[in-house]
mmCIF file of C-alpha atoms and ligand atoms in Angstrom:
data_model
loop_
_atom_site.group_PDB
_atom_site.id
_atom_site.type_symbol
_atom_site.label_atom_id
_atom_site.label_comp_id
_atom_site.label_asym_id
_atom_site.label_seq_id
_atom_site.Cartn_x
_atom_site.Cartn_y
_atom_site.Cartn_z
ATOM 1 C CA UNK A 1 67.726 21.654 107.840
ATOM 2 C CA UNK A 2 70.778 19.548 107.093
ATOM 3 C CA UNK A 3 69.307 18.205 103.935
ATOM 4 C CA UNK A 4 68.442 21.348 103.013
ATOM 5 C CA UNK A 5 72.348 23.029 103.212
ATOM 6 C CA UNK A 6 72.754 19.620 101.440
ATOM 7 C CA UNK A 7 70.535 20.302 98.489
ATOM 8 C CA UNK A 8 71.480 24.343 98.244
ATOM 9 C CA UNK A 9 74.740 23.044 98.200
ATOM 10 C CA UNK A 10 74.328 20.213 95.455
ATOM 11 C CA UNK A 11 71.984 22.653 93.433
ATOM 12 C CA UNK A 12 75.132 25.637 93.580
ATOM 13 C CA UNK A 13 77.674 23.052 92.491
ATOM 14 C CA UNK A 14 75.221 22.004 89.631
ATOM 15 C CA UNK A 15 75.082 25.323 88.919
ATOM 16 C CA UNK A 16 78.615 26.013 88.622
ATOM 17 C CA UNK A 17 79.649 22.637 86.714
ATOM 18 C CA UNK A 18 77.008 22.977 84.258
ATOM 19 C CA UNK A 19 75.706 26.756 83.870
ATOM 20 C CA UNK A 20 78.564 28.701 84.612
ATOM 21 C CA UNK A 21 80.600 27.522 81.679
ATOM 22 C CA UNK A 22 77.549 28.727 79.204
ATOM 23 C CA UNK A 23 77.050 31.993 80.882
ATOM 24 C CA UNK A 24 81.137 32.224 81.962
ATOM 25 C CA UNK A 25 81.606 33.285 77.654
ATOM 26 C CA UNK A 26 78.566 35.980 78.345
ATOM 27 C CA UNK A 27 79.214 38.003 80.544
ATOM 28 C CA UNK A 28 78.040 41.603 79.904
ATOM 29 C CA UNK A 29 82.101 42.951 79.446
ATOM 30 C CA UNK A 30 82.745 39.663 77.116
ATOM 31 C CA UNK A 31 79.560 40.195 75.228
ATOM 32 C CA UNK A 32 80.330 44.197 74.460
ATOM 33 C CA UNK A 33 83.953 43.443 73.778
ATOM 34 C CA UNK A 34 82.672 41.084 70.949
ATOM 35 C CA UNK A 35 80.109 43.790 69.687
ATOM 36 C CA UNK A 36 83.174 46.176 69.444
ATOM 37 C CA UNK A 37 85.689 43.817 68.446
ATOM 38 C CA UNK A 38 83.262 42.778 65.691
ATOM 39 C CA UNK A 39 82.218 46.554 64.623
ATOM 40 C CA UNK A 40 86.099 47.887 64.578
ATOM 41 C CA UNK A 41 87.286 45.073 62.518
ATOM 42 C CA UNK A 42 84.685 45.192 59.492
ATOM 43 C CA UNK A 43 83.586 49.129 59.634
ATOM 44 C CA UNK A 44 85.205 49.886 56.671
ATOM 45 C CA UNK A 45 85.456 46.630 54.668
ATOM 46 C CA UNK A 46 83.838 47.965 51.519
ATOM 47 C CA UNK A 47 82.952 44.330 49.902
ATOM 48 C CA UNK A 48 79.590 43.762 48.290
ATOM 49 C CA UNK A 49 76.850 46.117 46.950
ATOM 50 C CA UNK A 50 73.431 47.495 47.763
ATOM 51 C CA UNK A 51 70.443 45.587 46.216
ATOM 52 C CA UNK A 52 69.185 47.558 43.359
ATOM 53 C CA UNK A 53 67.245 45.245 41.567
ATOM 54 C CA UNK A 54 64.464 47.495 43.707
ATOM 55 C CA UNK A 55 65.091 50.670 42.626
ATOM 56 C CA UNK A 56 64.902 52.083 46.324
ATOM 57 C CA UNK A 57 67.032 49.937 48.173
ATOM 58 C CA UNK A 58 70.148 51.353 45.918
ATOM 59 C CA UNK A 59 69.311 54.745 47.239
ATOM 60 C CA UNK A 60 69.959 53.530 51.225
ATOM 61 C CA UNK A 61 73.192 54.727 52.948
ATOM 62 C CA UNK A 62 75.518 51.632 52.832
ATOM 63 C CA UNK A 63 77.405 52.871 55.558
ATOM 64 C CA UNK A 64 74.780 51.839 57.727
ATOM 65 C CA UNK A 65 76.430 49.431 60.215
ATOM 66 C CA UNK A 66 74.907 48.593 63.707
ATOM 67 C CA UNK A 67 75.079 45.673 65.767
ATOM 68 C CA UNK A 68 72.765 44.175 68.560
ATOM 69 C CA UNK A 69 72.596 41.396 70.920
ATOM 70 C CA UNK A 70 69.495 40.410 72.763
ATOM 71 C CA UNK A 71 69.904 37.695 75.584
ATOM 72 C CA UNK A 72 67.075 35.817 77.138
ATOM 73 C CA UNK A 73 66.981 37.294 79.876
ATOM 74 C CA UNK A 74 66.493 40.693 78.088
ATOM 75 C CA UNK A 75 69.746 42.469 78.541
ATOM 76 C CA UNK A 76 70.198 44.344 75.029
ATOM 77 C CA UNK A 77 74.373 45.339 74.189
ATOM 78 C CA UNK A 78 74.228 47.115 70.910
ATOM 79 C CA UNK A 79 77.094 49.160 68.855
ATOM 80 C CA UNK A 80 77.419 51.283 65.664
ATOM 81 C CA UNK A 81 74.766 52.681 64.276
ATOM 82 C CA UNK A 82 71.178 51.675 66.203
ATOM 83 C CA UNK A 83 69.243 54.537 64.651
ATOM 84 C CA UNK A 84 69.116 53.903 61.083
ATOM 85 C CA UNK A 85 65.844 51.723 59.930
ATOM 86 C CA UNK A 86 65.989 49.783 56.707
ATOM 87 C CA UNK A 87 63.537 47.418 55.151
ATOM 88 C CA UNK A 88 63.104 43.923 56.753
ATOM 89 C CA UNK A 89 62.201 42.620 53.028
ATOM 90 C CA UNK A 90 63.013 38.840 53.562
ATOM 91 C CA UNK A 91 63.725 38.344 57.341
ATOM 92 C CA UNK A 92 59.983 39.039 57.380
ATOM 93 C CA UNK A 93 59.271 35.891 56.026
ATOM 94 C CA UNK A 94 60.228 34.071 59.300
ATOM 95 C CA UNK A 95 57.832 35.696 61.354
ATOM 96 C CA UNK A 96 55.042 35.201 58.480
ATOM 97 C CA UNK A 97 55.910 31.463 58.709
ATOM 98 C CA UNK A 98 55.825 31.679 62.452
ATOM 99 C CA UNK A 99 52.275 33.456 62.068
ATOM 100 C CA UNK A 100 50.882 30.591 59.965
ATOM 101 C CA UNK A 101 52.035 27.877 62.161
ATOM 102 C CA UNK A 102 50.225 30.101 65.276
ATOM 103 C CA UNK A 103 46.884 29.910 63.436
ATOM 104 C CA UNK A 104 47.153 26.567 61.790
ATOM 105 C CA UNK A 105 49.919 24.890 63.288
ATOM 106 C CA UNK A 106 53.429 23.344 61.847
ATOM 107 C CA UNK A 107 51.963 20.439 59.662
ATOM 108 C CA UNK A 108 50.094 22.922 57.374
ATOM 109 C CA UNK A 109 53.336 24.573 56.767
ATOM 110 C CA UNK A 110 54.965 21.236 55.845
ATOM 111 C CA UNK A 111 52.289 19.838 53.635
ATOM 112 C CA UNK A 112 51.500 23.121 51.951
ATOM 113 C CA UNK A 113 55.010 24.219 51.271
ATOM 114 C CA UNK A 114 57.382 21.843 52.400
ATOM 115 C CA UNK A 115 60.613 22.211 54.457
ATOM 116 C CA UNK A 116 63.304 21.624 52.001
ATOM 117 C CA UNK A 117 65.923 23.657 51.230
ATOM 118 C CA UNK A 118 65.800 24.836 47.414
ATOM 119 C CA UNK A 119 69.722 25.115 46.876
ATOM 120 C CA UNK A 120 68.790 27.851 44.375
ATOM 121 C CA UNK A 121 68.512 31.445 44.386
ATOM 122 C CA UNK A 122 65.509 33.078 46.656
ATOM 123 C CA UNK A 123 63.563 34.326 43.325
ATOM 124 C CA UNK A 124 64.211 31.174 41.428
ATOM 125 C CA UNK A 125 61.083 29.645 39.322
ATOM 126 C CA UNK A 126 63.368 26.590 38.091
ATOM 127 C CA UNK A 127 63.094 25.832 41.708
ATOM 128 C CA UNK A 128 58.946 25.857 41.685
ATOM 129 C CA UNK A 129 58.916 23.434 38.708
ATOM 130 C CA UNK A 130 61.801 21.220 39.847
ATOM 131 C CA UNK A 131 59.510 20.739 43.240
ATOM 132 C CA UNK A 132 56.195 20.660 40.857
ATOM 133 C CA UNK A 133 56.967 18.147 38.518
ATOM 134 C CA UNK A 134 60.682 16.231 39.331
ATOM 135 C CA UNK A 135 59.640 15.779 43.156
ATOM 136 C CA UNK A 136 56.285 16.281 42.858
ATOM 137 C CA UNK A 137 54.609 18.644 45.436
ATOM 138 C CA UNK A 138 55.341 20.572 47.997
ATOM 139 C CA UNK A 139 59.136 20.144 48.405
ATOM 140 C CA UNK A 140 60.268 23.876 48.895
ATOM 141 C CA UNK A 141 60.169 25.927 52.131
ATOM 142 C CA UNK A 142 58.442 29.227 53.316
ATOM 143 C CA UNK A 143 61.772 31.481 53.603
ATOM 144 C CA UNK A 144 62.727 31.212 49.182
ATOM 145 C CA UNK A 145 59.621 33.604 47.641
ATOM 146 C CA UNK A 146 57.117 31.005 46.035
ATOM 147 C CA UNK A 147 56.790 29.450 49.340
ATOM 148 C CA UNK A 148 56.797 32.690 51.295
ATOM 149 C CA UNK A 149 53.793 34.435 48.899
ATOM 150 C CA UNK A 150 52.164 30.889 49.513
ATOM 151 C CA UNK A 151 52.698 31.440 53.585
ATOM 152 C CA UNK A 152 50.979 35.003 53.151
ATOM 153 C CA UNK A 153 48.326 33.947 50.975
ATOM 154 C CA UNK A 154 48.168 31.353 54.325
ATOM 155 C CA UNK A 155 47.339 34.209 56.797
ATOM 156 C CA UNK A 156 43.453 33.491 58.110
ATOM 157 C CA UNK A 157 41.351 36.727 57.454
ATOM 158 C CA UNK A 158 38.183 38.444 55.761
ATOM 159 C CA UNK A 159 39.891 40.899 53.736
ATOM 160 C CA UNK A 160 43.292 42.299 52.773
ATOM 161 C CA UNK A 161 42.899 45.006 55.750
ATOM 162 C CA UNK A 162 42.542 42.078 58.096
ATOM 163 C CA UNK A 163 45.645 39.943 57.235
ATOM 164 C CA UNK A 164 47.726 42.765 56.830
ATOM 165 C CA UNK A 165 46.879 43.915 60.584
ATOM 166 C CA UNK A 166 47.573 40.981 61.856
ATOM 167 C CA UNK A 167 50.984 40.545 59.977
ATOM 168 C CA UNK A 168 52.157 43.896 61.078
ATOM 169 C CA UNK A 169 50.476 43.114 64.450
ATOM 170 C CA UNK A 170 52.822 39.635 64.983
ATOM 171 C CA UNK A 171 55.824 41.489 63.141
ATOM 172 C CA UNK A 172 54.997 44.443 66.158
ATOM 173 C CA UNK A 173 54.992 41.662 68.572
ATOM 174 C CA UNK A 174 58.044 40.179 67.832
ATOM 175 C CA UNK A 175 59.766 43.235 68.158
ATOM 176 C CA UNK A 176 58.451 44.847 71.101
ATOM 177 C CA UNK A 177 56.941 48.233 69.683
ATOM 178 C CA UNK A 178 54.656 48.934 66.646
ATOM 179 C CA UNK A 179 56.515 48.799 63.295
ATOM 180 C CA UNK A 180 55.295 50.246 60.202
ATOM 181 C CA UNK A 181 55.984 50.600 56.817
ATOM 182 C CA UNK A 182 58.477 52.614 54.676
ATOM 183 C CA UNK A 183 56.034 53.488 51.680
ATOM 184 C CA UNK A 184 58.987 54.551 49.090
ATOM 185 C CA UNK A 185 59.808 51.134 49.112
ATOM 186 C CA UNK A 186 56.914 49.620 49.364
ATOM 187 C CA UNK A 187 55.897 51.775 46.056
ATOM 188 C CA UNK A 188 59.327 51.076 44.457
ATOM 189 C CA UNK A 189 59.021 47.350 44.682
ATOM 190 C CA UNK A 190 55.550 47.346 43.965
ATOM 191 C CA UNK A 191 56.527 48.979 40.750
ATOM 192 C CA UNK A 192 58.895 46.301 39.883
ATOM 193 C CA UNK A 193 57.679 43.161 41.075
ATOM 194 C CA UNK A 194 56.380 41.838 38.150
ATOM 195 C CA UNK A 195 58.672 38.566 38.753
ATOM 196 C CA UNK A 196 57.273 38.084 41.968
ATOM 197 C CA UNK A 197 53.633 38.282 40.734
ATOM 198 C CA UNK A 198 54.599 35.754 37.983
ATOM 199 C CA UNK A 199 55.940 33.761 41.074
ATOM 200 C CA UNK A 200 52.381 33.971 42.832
ATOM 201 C CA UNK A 201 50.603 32.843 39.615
ATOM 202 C CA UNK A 202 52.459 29.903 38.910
ATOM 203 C CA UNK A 203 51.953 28.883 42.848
ATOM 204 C CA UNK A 204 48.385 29.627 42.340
ATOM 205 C CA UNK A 205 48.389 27.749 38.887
ATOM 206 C CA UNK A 206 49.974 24.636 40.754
ATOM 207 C CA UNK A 207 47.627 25.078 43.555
ATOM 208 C CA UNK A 208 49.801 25.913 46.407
ATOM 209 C CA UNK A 209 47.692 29.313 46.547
ATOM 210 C CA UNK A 210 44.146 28.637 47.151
ATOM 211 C CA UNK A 211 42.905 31.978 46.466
ATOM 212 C CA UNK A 212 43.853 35.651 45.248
ATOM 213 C CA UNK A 213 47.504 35.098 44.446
ATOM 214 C CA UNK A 214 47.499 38.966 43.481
ATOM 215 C CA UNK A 215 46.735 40.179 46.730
ATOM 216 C CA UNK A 216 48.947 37.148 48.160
ATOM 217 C CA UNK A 217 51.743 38.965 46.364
ATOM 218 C CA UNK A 218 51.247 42.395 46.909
ATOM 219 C CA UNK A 219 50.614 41.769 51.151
ATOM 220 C CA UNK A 220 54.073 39.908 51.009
ATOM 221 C CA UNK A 221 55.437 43.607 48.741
ATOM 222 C CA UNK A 222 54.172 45.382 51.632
ATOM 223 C CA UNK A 223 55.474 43.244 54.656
ATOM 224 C CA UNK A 224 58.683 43.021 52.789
ATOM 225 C CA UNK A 225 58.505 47.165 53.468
ATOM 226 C CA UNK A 226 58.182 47.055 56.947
ATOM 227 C CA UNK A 227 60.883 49.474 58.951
ATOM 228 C CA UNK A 228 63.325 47.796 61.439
ATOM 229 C CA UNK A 229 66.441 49.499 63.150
ATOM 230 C CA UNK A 230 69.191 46.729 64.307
ATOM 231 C CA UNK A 231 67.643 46.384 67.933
ATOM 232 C CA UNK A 232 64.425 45.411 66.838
ATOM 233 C CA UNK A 233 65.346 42.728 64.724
ATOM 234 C CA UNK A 234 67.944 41.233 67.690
ATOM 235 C CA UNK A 235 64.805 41.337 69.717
ATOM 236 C CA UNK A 236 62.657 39.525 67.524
ATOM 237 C CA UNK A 237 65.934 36.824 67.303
ATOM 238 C CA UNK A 238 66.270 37.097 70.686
ATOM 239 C CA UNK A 239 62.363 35.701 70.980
ATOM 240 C CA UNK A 240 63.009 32.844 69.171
ATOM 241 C CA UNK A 241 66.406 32.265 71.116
ATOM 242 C CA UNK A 242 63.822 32.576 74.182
ATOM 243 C CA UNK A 243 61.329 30.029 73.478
ATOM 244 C CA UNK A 244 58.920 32.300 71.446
ATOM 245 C CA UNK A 245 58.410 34.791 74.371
ATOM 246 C CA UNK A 246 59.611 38.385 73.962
ATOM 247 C CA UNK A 247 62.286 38.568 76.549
ATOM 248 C CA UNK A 248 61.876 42.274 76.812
ATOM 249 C CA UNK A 249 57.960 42.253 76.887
ATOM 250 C CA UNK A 250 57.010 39.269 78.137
ATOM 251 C CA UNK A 251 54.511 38.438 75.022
ATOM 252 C CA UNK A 252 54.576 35.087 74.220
ATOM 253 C CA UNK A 253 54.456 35.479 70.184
ATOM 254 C CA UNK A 254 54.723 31.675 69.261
ATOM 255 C CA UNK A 255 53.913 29.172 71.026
ATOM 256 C CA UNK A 256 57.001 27.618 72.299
ATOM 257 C CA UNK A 257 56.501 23.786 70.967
ATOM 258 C CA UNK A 258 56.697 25.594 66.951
ATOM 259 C CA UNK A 259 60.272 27.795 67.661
ATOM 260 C CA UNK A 260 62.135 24.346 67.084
ATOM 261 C CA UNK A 261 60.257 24.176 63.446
ATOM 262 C CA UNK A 262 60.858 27.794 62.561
ATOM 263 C CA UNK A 263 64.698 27.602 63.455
ATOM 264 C CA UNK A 264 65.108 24.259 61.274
ATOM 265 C CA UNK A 265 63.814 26.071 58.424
ATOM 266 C CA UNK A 266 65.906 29.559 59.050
ATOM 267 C CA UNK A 267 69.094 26.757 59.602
ATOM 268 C CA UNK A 268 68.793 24.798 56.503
ATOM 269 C CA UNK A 269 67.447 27.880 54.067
ATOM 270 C CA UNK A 270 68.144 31.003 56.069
ATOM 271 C CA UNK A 271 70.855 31.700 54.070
ATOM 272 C CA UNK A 272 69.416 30.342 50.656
ATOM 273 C CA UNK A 273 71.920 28.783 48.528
ATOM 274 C CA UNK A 274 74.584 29.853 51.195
ATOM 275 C CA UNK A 275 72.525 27.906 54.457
ATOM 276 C CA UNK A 276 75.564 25.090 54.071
ATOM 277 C CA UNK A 277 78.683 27.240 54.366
ATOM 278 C CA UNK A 278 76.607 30.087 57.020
ATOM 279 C CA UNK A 279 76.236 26.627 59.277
ATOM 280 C CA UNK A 280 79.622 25.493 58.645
ATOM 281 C CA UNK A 281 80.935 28.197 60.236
ATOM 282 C CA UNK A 282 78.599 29.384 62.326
ATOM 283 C CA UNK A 283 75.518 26.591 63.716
ATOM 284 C CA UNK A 284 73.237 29.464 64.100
ATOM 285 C CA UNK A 285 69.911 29.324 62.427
ATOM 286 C CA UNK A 286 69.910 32.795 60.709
ATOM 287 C CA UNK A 287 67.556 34.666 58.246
ATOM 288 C CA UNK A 288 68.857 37.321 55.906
ATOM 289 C CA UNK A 289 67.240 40.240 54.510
ATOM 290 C CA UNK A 290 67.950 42.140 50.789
ATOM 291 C CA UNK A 291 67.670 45.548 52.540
ATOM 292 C CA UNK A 292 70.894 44.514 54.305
ATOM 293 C CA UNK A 293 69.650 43.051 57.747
ATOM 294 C CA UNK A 294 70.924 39.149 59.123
ATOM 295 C CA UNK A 295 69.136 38.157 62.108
ATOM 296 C CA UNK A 296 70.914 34.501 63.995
ATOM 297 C CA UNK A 297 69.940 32.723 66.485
ATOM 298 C CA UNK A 298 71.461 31.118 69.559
ATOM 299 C CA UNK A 299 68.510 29.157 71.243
ATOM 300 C CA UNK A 300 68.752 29.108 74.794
ATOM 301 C CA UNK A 301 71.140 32.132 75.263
ATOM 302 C CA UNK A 302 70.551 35.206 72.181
ATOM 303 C CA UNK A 303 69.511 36.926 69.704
ATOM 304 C CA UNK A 304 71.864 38.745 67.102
ATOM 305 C CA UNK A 305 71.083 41.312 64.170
ATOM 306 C CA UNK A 306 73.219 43.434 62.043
ATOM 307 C CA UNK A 307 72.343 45.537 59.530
ATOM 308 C CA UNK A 308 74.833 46.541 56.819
ATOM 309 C CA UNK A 309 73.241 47.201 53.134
ATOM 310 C CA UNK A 310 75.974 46.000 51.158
ATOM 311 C CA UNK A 311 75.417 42.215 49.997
ATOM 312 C CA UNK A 312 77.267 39.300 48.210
ATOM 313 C CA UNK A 313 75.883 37.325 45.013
ATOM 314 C CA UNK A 314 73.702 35.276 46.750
ATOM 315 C CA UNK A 315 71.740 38.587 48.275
ATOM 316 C CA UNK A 316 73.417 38.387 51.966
ATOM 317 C CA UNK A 317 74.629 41.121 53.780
ATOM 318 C CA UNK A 318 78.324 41.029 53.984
ATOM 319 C CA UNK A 319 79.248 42.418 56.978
ATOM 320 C CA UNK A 320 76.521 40.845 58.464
ATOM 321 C CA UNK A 321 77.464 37.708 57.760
ATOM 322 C CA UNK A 322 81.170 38.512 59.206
ATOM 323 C CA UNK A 323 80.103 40.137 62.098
ATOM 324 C CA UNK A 324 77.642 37.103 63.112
ATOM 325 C CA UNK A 325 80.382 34.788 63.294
ATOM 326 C CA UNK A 326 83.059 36.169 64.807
ATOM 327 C CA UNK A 327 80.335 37.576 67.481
ATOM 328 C CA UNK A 328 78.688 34.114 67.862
ATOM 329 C CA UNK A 329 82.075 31.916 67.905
ATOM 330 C CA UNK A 330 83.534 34.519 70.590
ATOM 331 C CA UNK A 331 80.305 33.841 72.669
ATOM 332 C CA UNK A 332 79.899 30.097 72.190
ATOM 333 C CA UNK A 333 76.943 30.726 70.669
ATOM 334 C CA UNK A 334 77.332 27.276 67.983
ATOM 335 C CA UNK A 335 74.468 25.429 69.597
ATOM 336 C CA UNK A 336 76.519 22.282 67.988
ATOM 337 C CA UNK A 337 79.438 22.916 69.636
ATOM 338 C CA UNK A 338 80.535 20.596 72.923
ATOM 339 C CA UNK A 339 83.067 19.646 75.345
ATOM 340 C CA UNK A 340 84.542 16.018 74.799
ATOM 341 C CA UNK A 341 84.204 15.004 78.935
HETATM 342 O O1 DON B 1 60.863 39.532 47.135
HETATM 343 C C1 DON B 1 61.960 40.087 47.088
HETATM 344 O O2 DON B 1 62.717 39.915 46.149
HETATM 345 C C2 DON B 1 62.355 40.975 48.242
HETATM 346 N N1 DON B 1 61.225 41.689 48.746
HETATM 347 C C3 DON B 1 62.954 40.171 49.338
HETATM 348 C C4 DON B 1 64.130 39.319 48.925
HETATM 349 C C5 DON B 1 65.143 39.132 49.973
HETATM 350 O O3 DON B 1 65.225 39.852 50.940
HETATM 351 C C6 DON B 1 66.150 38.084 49.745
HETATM 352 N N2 DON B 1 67.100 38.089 50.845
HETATM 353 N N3 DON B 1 68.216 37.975 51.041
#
């Protein structure tokens, strides 16, 4: 009985020395303060300017600004706008990447593609024949768009119908309630992609694609299209923050040993040619979007998303990007960050 006060006692002091610091910066009143704090201050920065290179995306509201904040243990804190849904366009490539490493595992990712950041611009083709014939192979990553057409053409299935259900399926997963697609700009890019397709050919030409890189091209159009409001993108952060199980579900979506692989890629080329400086100032592995979305995450303790359309030269939402940091720092969310003891 004695031991046993003993050990309740050693395990509460434990508790306190080493938990209650992490959790001390999270508490429910600290974590909406930094929402607020974070929505207040940038609401009506008016930096940066709607994609338009897809004739739809100039059309969205760039007011749009909501914030959310999914822990691990499934508490959700949100502020600003929570209602609006934009396009996920490239923050769909993480889960797409995560999907591939569910059905073939991490190496195939890594020897198909490669896991090294680009430096250059998410559409770039320099970057396709610098990998192809200065480092010879597959030295690029699935988050720039040759490598993420390549992870879609990746997806196992019979026909189109079948990869794209599963895509949407994991995406739905992810996010705790069945997503779908906004069809205007699904259309509009669809329209206008013709530098993406040229992308998909010249993977397929240097044999990165197997098979199809037409279809390859036009499923990663589509999943580009799929609707998300700011909560469901914190909670598909938030999953990755939690191991690869949906802390509001349940669902395991990935299996736990890959999250570590995915967040190394969204750390180093989350960001494209901006990873370095998002990093610097944040440590969060993060994943931007050109319909205005960021998604970061803090393994262990969150998931964070805002959504603002507006976006700097290197396609990042600006506000976003703001909003992320001063959130995360106020949090201790910098999974780099320690205490000298
Ligand atoms: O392929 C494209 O260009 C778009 N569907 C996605 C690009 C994107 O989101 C880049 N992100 N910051």
């Amino acid at each position: 009985m004695k031991t046993n006060h003993r050990s309740t006692a050693a395990f509460l002091l434990t508790l306190c020395v080493f938990v209650a610091p992490a959790l001390q910066a999270q508490t429910p009143a600290a974590i909406d303060a930094a929402l607020k704090a974070a929505h207040t201050k940038y609401n009506d920065l008016a930096e940066g300017a709607n994609a338009d290179y897809i004739p739809a995306l100039a059309k969205v509201d760039s007011r749009i600004y909501g914030i959310a904040l999914v822990t691990v243990d499934g508490k959700v804190y949100t502020t600003g706008d929570i209602t609006s849904e934009v396009s996920i366009q490239s923050i769909s490539k993480v889960f797409t990447m995560a999907l591939v490493m569910e059905e073939s595992g991490p190496e195939a990712i890594k020897g198909r593609i490669g896991v090294d950041a680009t430096g250059m611009r998410f559409n770039s083709i320099v970057a396709v024949e610098f990998a192809e014939k200065a480092l010879g192979g597959p030295e690029i990553n699935p988050l720039v768009n040759p490598g993420a057409i390549t992870a879609t053409s990746m997806v196992k299935g019979g026909s189109r119908g079948e990869i794209w259900n599963k895509i949407l399926a994991c995406y739905s997963d992810f996010a705790g309630r069945p997503l779908s697609v906004n069809q205007e700009v699904f259309k509009s890019e669809a329209e206008t992609n013709q530098r993406n397709q040229a992308i998909g050919s010249l993977m397929y030409a240097y044999g990165f694609i197997k098979e199809e890189p037409a279809r390859a091209t036009d499923i990663y159009t589509e999943q580009c299209a799929v609707s998300v409001n700011t909560k469901d993108l914190a909670v598909m952060a938030a999953t990755l923050a939690n191991g690869g199980r949906n802390p509001v579900t349940g669902k395991q979506c990935l299996k736990s040993e890959y999250v570590p692989n995915v967040l190394a890629v969204m750390a180093t080329a989350g960001l494209y040619d901006d990873s370095g400086k998002w990093l610097y100032a944040t440590g969060l592995p993060a994943k931007s979007g050109v319909g205005g979305g960021i998604i970061a995450v803090s393994p262990g303790k969150f998931g964070i998303a805002v959504i603002s359309p507006p976006l700097d030269a290197a396609g990042n939402s600006v506000k976003a990007q703001k909003a992320i940091t001063d959130i995360s720092n106020a949090l201790g969310g910098n999974p780099y960050a320690s205490k000298a003891r």
